[in-house]
């Protein structure tokens, strides 16, 4: 019998149908570029990698809220590019520890210590005499508007009589700073000397003493350590402030003082390329005219400012002379050092770097002839960054040293621009006394990084409301998750089938994810991302409310998915989040504290024990049912004080919630408010009645005084006119015109008041 062999058919892979994207294309990442003053598609020199140079601090004083705005906003952008888009970032940031402001601050601090604070052990006549000399010198130089003959008796009245201060500020922005320093010193020297400690007195005269000492003795300061000590101290403080604000440290930190040989070499190359020249005093200046006539563009960032001599001079520094410059717009690459300034040897003589050259050298050392991103505050555009661009492109003889310039907008506080030079700034340390690091980051994240930011009450209220909404949502989700786990542990059957409500919430999550992606692609918009998250939280809270009323049965999985994603985004934005991915860290609590099980459990066990005792005694005594409800309310109050809330639910059970510090504080405050509301109302009523009576008595006593008797104080005045208005002070000197005007106004007000009294007596 023969065998038939069947041929096996070849095995073929079934056809695969590629998925078709039914939606529009994924958005392209765009970043606002100061070089074009518009949003540009973002492309890096090397795919997947970013070279980024950020202008760091000039360390001579406290870091302030302007620094916080700059560095936190930059940190948010950096984190989005790194942790959302996945770029590998080489982030370089400098520390300017050689600069005109640092030299002056270091020198003045040293001289004040050597000649005042380390010399005097008490406020004696010699110190008072010198302080009067310092004050007179300060007023003479900075407040020439004061023309009085006696600083002691006439200065404060003159300050109080200033009417057109806003007009003066327009012409002289530092006027309020000068007034504040002089007034503080004057009140300490001539007023409350006996009330002040030595430390307080010295602190109050310091601002008027240091400029005088520096003018007299500044050129005698030659010890190099003097100029290292101050910036080293403030650099350390700056790093501490950034750590408190959760700002990522740079990949690379550069210091000017460690780059002097490189700076000299860099300057020399610019001279060789024909774009700089040496002056008689040994300085080297960049030739802006020669540069522009050599197929280069100067002032790319703010071309409208390139002839502004006030900005140019401010950029050069107060110690610069501009000696023998060819053109007013030329700027120093190397400054010849004068007595009282640090110096290094160079082929042009002893000198020190110009401000702008520092960043060019340090950045180029790390990034080469082109970098992806350069960032800093908007106030650095011109002349600092424009000069950086010019001298760097002159060095490399190329057309584009930076591809994207990212400038953070100005910070205003309640509408007023802050300035370290005007001494009207709020330090980071002061801000963190009033706001948490998280609240400050929310403030900056809710404002586009390139736009001006006004730190005003409405924004602060919005931030606190958003923070509270997020925190309460996280607390609820953790409580619901714990309740779910408890039911599972008890063996309860829990359905996992989702309803239309969960389906809708999953759709809402997808929408929010797309919105955040669009926001981040659109100029790294953290503000739009946070508002999308806020909208998703609102929808999630509505779902939780539906489950609380029994409309639908809660499915914890959808809430966990939403919370995990929200925490992921918050983590990207630099907010500190919990390791369980169920919220952000309550920075004001002791979440990470440790202790024995007995120490942790004792307060809760004690509360339960007291509740048991109360309920047991009520039952034994067959008390009224309302007493049991009071006992129930009492333990709820005790648990709130321990950070636990019991929220009643329709089915008669309570949802156990562990409160963060803010929620605990709010609930405690609500309890206390209920208890003391009635007492406060009665107290206010009594206080108001007493205040009204006292006010009426004071008014009546004042009305009785004749206007002629108003100024009859011989310790203040020696002569009066026929109406009793002073014409000479106690020393016999004529009363100034401004003082006469003030006294006449007071006289007229009293006359009107006294006439009312006389009519009431008729």
Coordinates of C-alpha atoms in Angstrom, one line a residue, residues 67-597:
X67 CA 15.8 86.7 42.7
X68 CA 13.1 84.2 43.7
X69 CA 10.9 85.2 40.7
X70 CA 13.9 84.7 38.4
X71 CA 15.3 81.5 39.7
X72 CA 12.1 79.7 40.6
X73 CA 10.5 80.5 37.2
X74 CA 13.7 79.4 35.5
X75 CA 13.7 76.2 37.6
X76 CA 10.1 75.5 36.5
X77 CA 11.0 75.8 32.9
X78 CA 14.1 73.7 33.3
X79 CA 12.1 70.9 35.1
X80 CA 9.5 70.9 32.3
X81 CA 12.1 70.6 29.6
X82 CA 14.0 67.9 31.6
X83 CA 11.3 65.9 33.2
X84 CA 8.4 66.3 30.8
X85 CA 10.1 66.6 27.4
X86 CA 13.1 64.4 28.4
X87 CA 15.9 66.6 27.4
X88 CA 19.3 66.1 29.0
X89 CA 20.3 69.5 30.2
X90 CA 23.7 70.9 31.0
X91 CA 22.7 73.8 33.2
X92 CA 25.5 76.3 33.9
X93 CA 25.1 79.2 36.3
X94 CA 27.7 81.7 37.5
X95 CA 28.4 83.5 40.7
X96 CA 29.6 87.0 40.2
X97 CA 32.0 87.6 43.1
X98 CA 33.9 90.5 41.5
X99 CA 31.9 93.6 40.7
X100 CA 31.7 97.3 41.5
X101 CA 28.8 96.7 43.9
X102 CA 30.7 94.0 45.7
X103 CA 33.9 96.0 46.0
X104 CA 32.0 99.0 47.5
X105 CA 29.9 96.8 49.8
X106 CA 32.9 94.8 51.0
X107 CA 35.0 97.9 51.5
X108 CA 32.3 99.8 53.4
X109 CA 31.5 96.8 55.6
X110 CA 35.2 96.4 56.5
X111 CA 35.6 100.1 57.2
X112 CA 32.5 100.2 59.4
X113 CA 33.8 97.3 61.4
X114 CA 37.3 98.6 61.7
X115 CA 36.4 102.2 62.7
X116 CA 33.0 101.9 64.4
X117 CA 31.4 98.6 65.4
X118 CA 34.7 97.0 66.6
X119 CA 35.8 100.2 68.4
X120 CA 32.8 101.4 70.4
X121 CA 31.5 99.4 73.3
X122 CA 28.8 101.9 74.2
X123 CA 27.0 104.9 72.7
X124 CA 29.2 107.6 74.1
X125 CA 29.7 111.3 73.2
X126 CA 32.5 110.5 70.8
X127 CA 30.3 108.0 68.8
X128 CA 27.4 110.5 68.8
X129 CA 29.7 113.3 67.5
X130 CA 31.0 111.1 64.7
X131 CA 27.4 109.9 63.9
X132 CA 26.3 113.5 63.5
X133 CA 29.2 114.1 61.1
X134 CA 28.2 111.0 59.1
X135 CA 24.6 112.2 59.0
X136 CA 25.5 115.7 57.9
X137 CA 27.7 114.3 55.1
X138 CA 25.0 111.9 53.9
X139 CA 22.3 114.6 53.8
X140 CA 24.6 117.1 52.1
X141 CA 25.4 114.6 49.3
X142 CA 22.1 112.8 48.8
X143 CA 19.5 115.3 50.0
X144 CA 20.6 118.7 48.7
X145 CA 16.9 119.7 48.7
X146 CA 17.2 120.2 52.4
X147 CA 18.3 123.8 52.9
X148 CA 17.7 124.2 56.6
X149 CA 20.5 125.5 58.9
X150 CA 19.9 123.0 61.7
X151 CA 19.8 119.3 60.9
X152 CA 18.9 118.6 64.5
X153 CA 15.7 120.7 64.7
X154 CA 14.7 121.3 61.1
X155 CA 15.4 118.0 59.2
X156 CA 12.4 115.9 60.5
X157 CA 9.9 118.8 60.1
X158 CA 11.2 119.2 56.5
X159 CA 10.7 115.5 55.8
X160 CA 7.2 115.6 57.2
X161 CA 6.3 118.7 55.1
X162 CA 7.3 117.2 51.8
X163 CA 4.2 117.3 49.5
X164 CA 5.4 116.4 46.0
X165 CA 7.3 113.2 46.8
X166 CA 6.0 111.4 43.8
X167 CA 7.2 114.1 41.5
X168 CA 10.6 114.0 43.2
X169 CA 10.8 110.2 42.8
X170 CA 10.3 110.5 39.0
X171 CA 13.5 112.6 38.8
X172 CA 15.3 110.9 41.7
X173 CA 14.2 107.2 42.2
X174 CA 16.5 106.8 45.2
X175 CA 14.9 109.7 47.1
X176 CA 12.8 107.5 49.4
X177 CA 15.8 105.3 50.3
X178 CA 17.9 108.4 51.2
X179 CA 15.0 109.8 53.3
X180 CA 14.6 106.5 55.1
X181 CA 18.3 106.1 55.9
X182 CA 18.7 109.7 57.1
X183 CA 15.5 109.7 59.2
X184 CA 16.4 106.4 60.9
X185 CA 19.9 107.7 61.7
X186 CA 18.5 111.1 62.8
X187 CA 15.9 109.6 65.2
X188 CA 18.6 107.4 66.7
X189 CA 21.2 110.2 67.1
X190 CA 18.9 113.1 68.3
X191 CA 15.8 111.3 69.5
X192 CA 15.8 107.9 71.3
X193 CA 19.5 107.3 71.9
X194 CA 18.9 106.2 75.5
X195 CA 16.2 103.7 74.4
X196 CA 18.5 101.8 72.0
X197 CA 21.1 99.1 72.6
X198 CA 24.5 99.6 71.0
X199 CA 23.7 97.0 68.4
X200 CA 20.4 98.8 67.4
X201 CA 22.2 102.2 67.4
X202 CA 25.0 101.0 65.1
X203 CA 22.5 99.3 62.8
X204 CA 20.5 102.5 62.5
X205 CA 23.5 104.7 61.6
X206 CA 25.3 102.2 59.4
X207 CA 23.8 103.4 56.1
X208 CA 24.8 107.0 56.6
X209 CA 28.2 106.1 58.1
X210 CA 29.6 103.7 55.5
X211 CA 29.6 106.1 52.5
X212 CA 31.4 108.7 54.5
X213 CA 34.0 106.2 55.7
X214 CA 34.5 104.9 52.2
X215 CA 35.0 108.4 50.8
X216 CA 37.7 109.1 53.4
X217 CA 39.4 105.8 53.7
X218 CA 38.3 103.6 50.8
X219 CA 41.6 103.8 48.9
X220 CA 43.5 102.4 52.0
X221 CA 41.8 99.0 51.8
X222 CA 44.3 96.7 50.2
X223 CA 43.9 93.3 51.8
X224 CA 42.5 90.9 49.1
X225 CA 40.7 88.8 51.8
X226 CA 38.4 91.8 52.4
X227 CA 37.0 91.4 48.9
X228 CA 36.6 87.6 49.2
X229 CA 34.9 87.5 52.6
X230 CA 31.7 89.3 51.8
X231 CA 30.8 87.5 48.5
X232 CA 31.7 84.1 50.1
X233 CA 29.2 84.8 52.9
X234 CA 26.4 85.9 50.6
X235 CA 27.0 83.1 48.1
X236 CA 26.4 80.6 51.0
X237 CA 23.2 82.5 52.0
X238 CA 22.0 82.5 48.4
X239 CA 22.5 78.7 48.1
X240 CA 20.5 78.2 51.3
X241 CA 17.7 80.3 50.0
X242 CA 17.5 78.4 46.8
X243 CA 17.4 75.1 48.7
X244 CA 14.5 76.3 50.8
X245 CA 12.7 77.2 47.5
X246 CA 13.4 73.7 46.1
X247 CA 15.4 75.1 43.2
X248 CA 17.6 72.5 41.5
X249 CA 21.3 73.2 41.9
X250 CA 23.2 74.0 38.6
X251 CA 24.9 71.2 36.8
X252 CA 28.0 73.4 36.8
X253 CA 28.7 76.5 38.9
X254 CA 31.3 79.0 37.8
X255 CA 32.9 81.8 39.8
X256 CA 34.4 84.9 38.2
X257 CA 37.3 84.9 40.7
X258 CA 38.3 81.5 39.4
X259 CA 38.3 82.6 35.7
X260 CA 40.7 85.6 35.7
X261 CA 43.4 84.0 33.4
X262 CA 40.6 82.9 31.0
X263 CA 39.1 86.4 31.0
X264 CA 42.4 88.0 30.2
X265 CA 43.0 85.5 27.3
X266 CA 39.4 86.1 26.0
X267 CA 39.8 89.9 26.1
X268 CA 43.2 89.6 24.3
X269 CA 41.6 87.6 21.5
X270 CA 38.9 90.3 21.0
X271 CA 41.7 92.9 20.8
X272 CA 43.5 90.8 18.2
X273 CA 40.3 90.4 16.2
X274 CA 40.1 94.2 16.0
X275 CA 37.0 94.8 18.1
X276 CA 38.6 96.3 21.3
X277 CA 41.3 98.8 22.3
X278 CA 43.5 99.8 25.2
X279 CA 43.1 103.2 26.9
X280 CA 45.7 105.4 28.6
X281 CA 44.9 104.1 32.1
X282 CA 45.3 100.4 31.2
X283 CA 41.7 99.6 30.6
X284 CA 40.4 97.8 27.6
X285 CA 37.1 98.8 25.9
X286 CA 34.9 97.1 23.3
X287 CA 34.6 99.2 20.1
X288 CA 30.9 99.2 19.3
X289 CA 31.2 101.3 16.2
X290 CA 33.9 99.1 14.7
X291 CA 31.8 96.0 15.6
X292 CA 28.7 97.3 13.8
X293 CA 30.7 98.3 10.8
X294 CA 32.0 94.8 10.4
X295 CA 28.8 93.0 9.4
X296 CA 27.7 92.5 13.0
X297 CA 24.5 93.6 14.7
X298 CA 24.9 95.3 18.1
X299 CA 22.0 95.4 20.7
X300 CA 20.1 92.5 19.2
X301 CA 17.8 92.2 22.2
X302 CA 16.9 95.9 22.7
X303 CA 18.2 97.9 19.7
X304 CA 16.1 100.9 20.8
X305 CA 18.2 101.2 24.0
X306 CA 21.7 101.2 22.5
X307 CA 22.1 105.0 22.8
X308 CA 20.7 105.2 26.3
X309 CA 23.7 106.6 28.3
X310 CA 22.0 106.1 31.6
X311 CA 21.7 102.4 31.0
X312 CA 25.2 102.2 29.6
X313 CA 26.7 104.0 32.6
X314 CA 24.7 101.9 35.1
X315 CA 26.0 98.8 33.4
X316 CA 29.6 100.0 33.6
X317 CA 29.4 100.4 37.4
X318 CA 29.9 103.3 39.7
X319 CA 33.6 102.8 40.1
X320 CA 34.3 103.1 36.3
X321 CA 35.6 106.3 34.8
X322 CA 35.2 105.7 31.1
X323 CA 38.6 107.3 30.7
X324 CA 39.5 107.9 27.0
X325 CA 36.7 105.9 25.5
X326 CA 36.4 106.4 21.7
X327 CA 32.6 106.3 21.8
X328 CA 30.0 106.8 24.6
X329 CA 28.5 103.4 23.9
X330 CA 31.8 101.5 24.3
X331 CA 32.0 99.3 27.3
X332 CA 34.8 98.0 29.5
X333 CA 36.2 94.5 29.0
X334 CA 39.0 95.1 31.5
X335 CA 39.1 97.8 34.1
X336 CA 42.3 99.4 35.4
X337 CA 42.2 99.0 39.2
X338 CA 42.4 102.1 41.4
X339 CA 43.5 102.2 45.0
X340 CA 41.1 100.4 47.2
X341 CA 40.1 97.9 44.5
X342 CA 41.2 94.3 43.9
X343 CA 43.5 93.8 41.0
X344 CA 45.3 91.1 38.9
X345 CA 48.3 91.4 36.6
X346 CA 47.7 91.6 32.9
X347 CA 49.5 92.7 29.8
X348 CA 47.6 96.0 30.1
X349 CA 48.6 96.6 33.7
X350 CA 46.9 95.8 37.0
X351 CA 43.1 95.5 36.7
X352 CA 40.0 93.5 37.0
X353 CA 37.3 92.2 34.7
X354 CA 34.4 94.2 33.3
X355 CA 30.9 93.0 34.3
X356 CA 29.8 91.8 30.9
X357 CA 32.9 89.9 29.9
X358 CA 32.6 87.5 32.9
X359 CA 29.5 85.7 31.6
X360 CA 30.9 85.5 28.0
X361 CA 34.0 83.7 29.2
X362 CA 32.4 81.3 31.7
X363 CA 29.5 80.4 29.4
X364 CA 31.8 79.9 26.4
X365 CA 34.1 77.7 28.4
X366 CA 31.3 75.3 29.0
X367 CA 29.2 75.6 25.8
X368 CA 31.6 76.6 23.1
X369 CA 30.8 79.1 20.3
X370 CA 27.1 78.5 20.4
X371 CA 24.6 77.5 23.1
X372 CA 20.9 76.6 23.1
X373 CA 19.5 78.7 25.9
X374 CA 20.7 81.8 27.8
X375 CA 18.4 83.1 30.6
X376 CA 18.1 85.8 33.1
X377 CA 15.9 88.7 34.3
X378 CA 14.4 91.1 31.7
X379 CA 16.4 94.0 33.3
X380 CA 19.6 92.3 32.1
X381 CA 18.6 92.6 28.4
X382 CA 20.5 95.8 27.8
X383 CA 23.3 96.5 28.2
X384 CA 24.4 93.2 30.0
X385 CA 23.2 90.5 27.6
X386 CA 23.5 92.7 24.5
X387 CA 27.1 93.3 25.4
X388 CA 27.6 89.6 26.1
X389 CA 26.4 88.8 22.7
X390 CA 28.6 91.4 21.0
X391 CA 31.8 90.5 22.7
X392 CA 31.2 86.7 22.3
X393 CA 30.4 87.0 18.7
X394 CA 33.5 89.2 18.3
X395 CA 35.6 86.6 20.0
X396 CA 34.3 83.7 17.9
X397 CA 33.7 86.0 14.9
X398 CA 30.3 84.3 14.3
X399 CA 26.7 85.6 13.9
X400 CA 24.8 83.8 16.7
X401 CA 26.3 82.9 20.0
X402 CA 22.9 82.2 21.6
X403 CA 19.9 80.5 19.8
X404 CA 17.2 81.2 22.4
X405 CA 17.2 84.0 25.0
X406 CA 14.7 83.5 27.8
X407 CA 14.1 86.5 30.0
X408 CA 11.9 86.4 33.1
X409 CA 9.5 89.4 33.5
X410 CA 9.8 92.0 36.2
X411 CA 8.4 91.4 39.7
X412 CA 6.3 94.1 41.4
X413 CA 5.0 94.0 44.9
X414 CA 1.5 95.5 45.2
X415 CA 2.3 97.4 42.0
X416 CA 5.7 98.7 43.0
X417 CA 8.9 97.5 41.3
X418 CA 11.5 96.2 43.7
X419 CA 15.1 97.1 43.4
X420 CA 18.1 96.1 45.5
X421 CA 19.8 99.4 44.6
X422 CA 16.8 101.3 46.0
X423 CA 16.7 99.1 49.1
X424 CA 12.9 98.6 48.9
X425 CA 13.1 94.8 48.4
X426 CA 11.6 92.0 50.4
X427 CA 14.2 89.3 51.2
X428 CA 13.5 85.6 50.5
X429 CA 13.9 85.0 54.2
X430 CA 11.3 87.6 55.0
X431 CA 8.9 86.2 52.4
X432 CA 9.3 82.7 53.8
X433 CA 8.1 84.0 57.2
X434 CA 4.8 84.9 55.6
X435 CA 4.4 82.3 52.9
X436 CA 5.5 78.7 52.4
X437 CA 7.9 77.7 49.7
X438 CA 5.0 75.9 48.0
X439 CA 2.9 79.0 48.0
X440 CA 5.7 81.1 46.4
X441 CA 6.3 78.4 43.7
X442 CA 2.5 78.5 43.0
X443 CA 2.7 82.3 42.6
X444 CA 5.4 82.0 40.1
X445 CA 3.9 79.0 38.3
X446 CA 0.6 80.7 37.9
X447 CA 2.2 83.6 36.0
X448 CA 3.7 83.2 32.5
X449 CA 7.5 83.2 33.1
X450 CA 8.1 85.9 30.4
X451 CA 5.4 88.3 31.7
X452 CA 5.6 90.9 34.5
X453 CA 4.3 89.5 37.8
X454 CA 2.5 91.7 40.4
X455 CA 2.7 90.0 43.8
X456 CA -0.6 91.4 45.0
X457 CA -3.4 90.4 47.3
X458 CA -5.7 89.0 44.5
X459 CA -2.9 86.6 43.2
X460 CA -2.0 85.5 46.8
X461 CA -5.7 84.8 47.4
X462 CA -5.9 82.7 44.2
X463 CA -2.8 80.8 45.2
X464 CA -4.1 80.0 48.7
X465 CA -7.5 78.9 47.3
X466 CA -5.8 76.6 44.8
X467 CA -3.5 75.2 47.4
X468 CA -6.4 74.5 49.8
X469 CA -8.5 72.9 47.0
X470 CA -5.6 70.5 46.0
X471 CA -4.8 69.7 49.6
X472 CA -8.4 68.9 50.5
X473 CA -8.7 66.7 47.4
X474 CA -5.6 64.8 48.3
X475 CA -6.7 64.3 51.9
X476 CA -10.1 63.0 50.7
X477 CA -8.5 60.5 48.2
X478 CA -6.2 59.2 50.9
X479 CA -9.1 58.7 53.3
X480 CA -11.2 57.0 50.7
X481 CA -8.3 54.8 49.7
X482 CA -7.8 53.8 53.4
X483 CA -11.5 53.1 53.7
X484 CA -11.4 50.9 50.6
X485 CA -8.4 48.9 51.9
X486 CA -10.1 48.4 55.2
X487 CA -13.2 46.9 53.5
X488 CA -10.9 44.6 51.4
X489 CA -9.1 43.5 54.5
X490 CA -12.5 42.7 56.2
X491 CA -13.4 40.5 53.2
X492 CA -16.3 42.7 52.0
X493 CA -17.3 42.2 48.3
X494 CA -16.5 45.3 46.3
X495 CA -17.7 45.6 42.7
X496 CA -15.2 46.8 40.1
X497 CA -17.6 47.4 37.3
X498 CA -17.5 51.0 36.3
X499 CA -20.5 53.2 35.6
X500 CA -21.1 56.2 33.3
X501 CA -19.7 58.4 36.0
X502 CA -16.3 56.7 36.1
X503 CA -16.2 56.6 32.3
X504 CA -16.8 60.3 32.2
X505 CA -14.1 60.9 34.8
X506 CA -11.6 58.8 32.8
X507 CA -12.5 61.0 29.7
X508 CA -11.9 64.1 31.8
X509 CA -8.5 62.8 32.8
X510 CA -7.6 62.2 29.1
X511 CA -8.8 65.8 28.3
X512 CA -6.7 67.2 31.1
X513 CA -3.6 65.2 30.0
X514 CA -4.0 66.6 26.4
X515 CA -4.5 70.2 27.8
X516 CA -1.4 70.0 29.9
X517 CA 0.6 68.7 26.9
X518 CA -0.7 71.6 24.8
X519 CA 0.2 74.0 27.7
X520 CA 3.8 72.7 28.1
X521 CA 4.3 72.8 24.3
X522 CA 3.1 76.4 24.3
X523 CA 6.0 78.2 25.9
X524 CA 6.2 75.9 28.9
X525 CA 2.9 77.3 30.3
X526 CA 2.8 76.0 33.8
X527 CA -0.1 78.4 34.5
X528 CA -2.4 76.8 31.9
X529 CA -1.3 73.3 33.1
X530 CA -2.3 74.1 36.7
X531 CA -5.7 75.5 35.7
X532 CA -6.4 72.3 33.8
X533 CA -5.5 70.3 36.9
X534 CA -7.7 72.5 39.0
X535 CA -10.6 71.9 36.6
X536 CA -10.0 68.1 36.8
X537 CA -9.9 68.3 40.7
X538 CA -13.3 70.1 40.6
X539 CA -14.8 67.3 38.4
X540 CA -13.3 64.7 40.7
X541 CA -14.8 66.4 43.8
X542 CA -18.2 66.4 42.1
X543 CA -17.8 62.6 41.6
X544 CA -16.9 62.1 45.2
X545 CA -19.9 64.1 46.2
X546 CA -22.2 61.9 44.1
X547 CA -20.8 58.8 45.8
X548 CA -21.3 60.4 49.2
X549 CA -25.0 61.0 48.5
X550 CA -25.5 57.4 47.2
X551 CA -26.1 58.4 43.6
X552 CA -23.4 55.9 42.5
X553 CA -21.0 53.5 44.2
X554 CA -17.4 54.8 44.5
X555 CA -14.7 53.2 42.4
X556 CA -11.3 54.1 44.0
X557 CA -9.3 53.2 40.9
X558 CA -10.3 56.2 38.8
X559 CA -9.5 58.6 41.7
X560 CA -6.1 56.9 42.2
X561 CA -5.3 57.2 38.5
X562 CA -6.2 60.9 38.5
X563 CA -4.3 61.6 41.7
X564 CA -1.2 59.8 40.5
X565 CA -1.2 61.8 37.3
X566 CA -1.7 65.1 39.0
X567 CA 1.1 64.3 41.4
X568 CA 3.4 63.5 38.5
X569 CA 2.7 66.9 36.9
X570 CA 3.2 68.7 40.3
X571 CA 6.5 66.8 40.7
X572 CA 7.6 68.0 37.3
X573 CA 6.8 71.6 38.3
X574 CA 9.0 71.2 41.4
X575 CA 6.5 70.7 44.1
X576 CA 7.6 68.2 46.8
X577 CA 5.3 65.2 46.6
X578 CA 4.6 62.2 48.7
X579 CA 6.3 58.9 48.1
X580 CA 2.9 57.1 47.8
X581 CA 2.0 59.5 44.9
X582 CA -1.2 60.5 46.7
X583 CA -0.6 64.2 47.2
X584 CA 2.1 66.7 47.9
X585 CA 4.1 66.8 51.1
X586 CA 2.6 68.9 53.9
X587 CA 5.8 70.9 54.4
X588 CA 4.5 72.5 57.7
X589 CA 3.9 69.1 59.3
X590 CA 6.3 66.6 60.9
X591 CA 5.3 64.0 58.3
X592 CA 8.8 62.4 58.4
X593 CA 9.2 62.5 62.2
X594 CA 9.9 59.3 64.0
X595 CA 8.9 58.0 67.4
X596 CA 8.0 54.9 69.3
X597 CA 4.6 53.2 68.7

